[in-house]
Short mmCIF file of C-alpha atoms in Angstrom, two decimals:
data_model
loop_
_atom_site.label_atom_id
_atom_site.label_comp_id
_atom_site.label_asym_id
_atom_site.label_seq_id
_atom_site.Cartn_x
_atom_site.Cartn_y
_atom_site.Cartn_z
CA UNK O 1 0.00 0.00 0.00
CA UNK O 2 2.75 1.87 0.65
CA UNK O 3 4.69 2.09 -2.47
CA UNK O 4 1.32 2.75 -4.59
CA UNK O 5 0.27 5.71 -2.45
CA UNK O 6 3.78 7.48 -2.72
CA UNK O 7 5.60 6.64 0.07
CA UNK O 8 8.60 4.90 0.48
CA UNK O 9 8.76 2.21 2.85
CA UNK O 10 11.73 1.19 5.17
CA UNK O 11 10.96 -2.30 6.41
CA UNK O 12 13.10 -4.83 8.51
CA UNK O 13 14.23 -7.95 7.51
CA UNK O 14 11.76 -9.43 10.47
CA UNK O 15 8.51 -8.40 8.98
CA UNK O 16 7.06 -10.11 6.14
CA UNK O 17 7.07 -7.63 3.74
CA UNK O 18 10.22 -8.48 2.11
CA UNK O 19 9.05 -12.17 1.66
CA UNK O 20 6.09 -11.32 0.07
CA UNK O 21 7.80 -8.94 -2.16
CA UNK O 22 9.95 -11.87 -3.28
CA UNK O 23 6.84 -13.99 -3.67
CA UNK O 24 5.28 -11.60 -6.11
CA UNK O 25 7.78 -10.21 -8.62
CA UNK O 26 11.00 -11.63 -9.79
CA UNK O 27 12.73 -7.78 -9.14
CA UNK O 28 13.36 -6.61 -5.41
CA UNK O 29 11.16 -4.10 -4.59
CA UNK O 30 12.25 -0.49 -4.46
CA UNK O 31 12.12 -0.47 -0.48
CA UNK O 32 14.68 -0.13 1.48
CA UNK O 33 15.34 -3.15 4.14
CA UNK O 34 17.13 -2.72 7.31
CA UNK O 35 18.33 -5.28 10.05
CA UNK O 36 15.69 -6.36 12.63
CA UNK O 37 16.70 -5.32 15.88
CA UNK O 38 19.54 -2.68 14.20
CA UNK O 39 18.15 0.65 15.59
CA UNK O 40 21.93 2.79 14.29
CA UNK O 41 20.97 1.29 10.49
CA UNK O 42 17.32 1.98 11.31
CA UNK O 43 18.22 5.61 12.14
CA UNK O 44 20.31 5.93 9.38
CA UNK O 45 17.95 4.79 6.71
CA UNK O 46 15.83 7.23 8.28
CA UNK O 47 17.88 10.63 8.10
CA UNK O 48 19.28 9.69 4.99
CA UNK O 49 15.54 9.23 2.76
CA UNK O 50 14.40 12.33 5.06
CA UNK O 51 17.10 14.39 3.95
CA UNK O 52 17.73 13.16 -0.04
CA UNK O 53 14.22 14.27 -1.34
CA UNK O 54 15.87 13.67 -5.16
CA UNK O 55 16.78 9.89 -4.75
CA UNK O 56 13.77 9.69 -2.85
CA UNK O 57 11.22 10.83 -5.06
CA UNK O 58 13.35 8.69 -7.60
CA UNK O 59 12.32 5.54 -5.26
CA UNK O 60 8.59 6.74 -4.82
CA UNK O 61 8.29 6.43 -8.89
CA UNK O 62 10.08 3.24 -9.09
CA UNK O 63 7.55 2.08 -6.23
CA UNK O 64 4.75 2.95 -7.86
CA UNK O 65 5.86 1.26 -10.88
CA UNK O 66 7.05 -1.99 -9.39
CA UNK O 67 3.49 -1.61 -7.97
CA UNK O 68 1.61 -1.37 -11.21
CA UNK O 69 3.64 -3.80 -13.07
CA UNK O 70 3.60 -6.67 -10.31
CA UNK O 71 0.76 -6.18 -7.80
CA UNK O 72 -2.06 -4.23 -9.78
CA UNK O 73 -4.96 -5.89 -9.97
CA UNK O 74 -4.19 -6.43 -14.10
CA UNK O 75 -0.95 -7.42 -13.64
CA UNK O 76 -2.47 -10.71 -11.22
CA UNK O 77 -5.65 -10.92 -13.51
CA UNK O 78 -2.84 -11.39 -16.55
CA UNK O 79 -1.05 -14.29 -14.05
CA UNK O 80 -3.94 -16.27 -12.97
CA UNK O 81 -5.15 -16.17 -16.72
CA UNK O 82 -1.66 -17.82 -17.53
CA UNK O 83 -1.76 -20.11 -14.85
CA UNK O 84 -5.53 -21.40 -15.65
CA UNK O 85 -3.70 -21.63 -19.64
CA UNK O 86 -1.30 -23.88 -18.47
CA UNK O 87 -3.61 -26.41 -16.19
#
């Protein structure tokens, strides 16, 4: 929801958000991913996307694309329609 409303995310590697990223598409997502239980990285991620609005508006648009081309409701329609072709 995230990435197709215009933010950008910064998710641990302990939530399941960057396993169900890697479920869907066969590209990382454009989040970024910190260490569970590293609060310095967690800071740092932080400052740095608060204070680089260019690379981070760069990352919203790649979100929202990664979004649309993986986890829009055509993009799954398009998948199950291949997978009910192949049965």
């Amino acid at each position: 929801e995230a990435l197709s409303c215009g933010a950008f995310p910064i998710v641990s590697t302990g939530g399941s958000i960057p396993f169900w990223h890697r479920q869907f598409a066969p590209v990382p997502s454009p989040v970024a991913v910190v260490p569970q239980d590293n609060i310095a990285t967690l800071k740092n991620e932080i400052s740095y996307w608060l204070t680089n609005p260019t690379p981070r508006f760069e990352k919203v648009r790649e979100g929202q694309a990664w979004v649309e081309e993986f986890l829009s409701s055509r993009s799954i329609a398009r998948r199950l329609v291949e997978a009910f072709r192949k049965m």
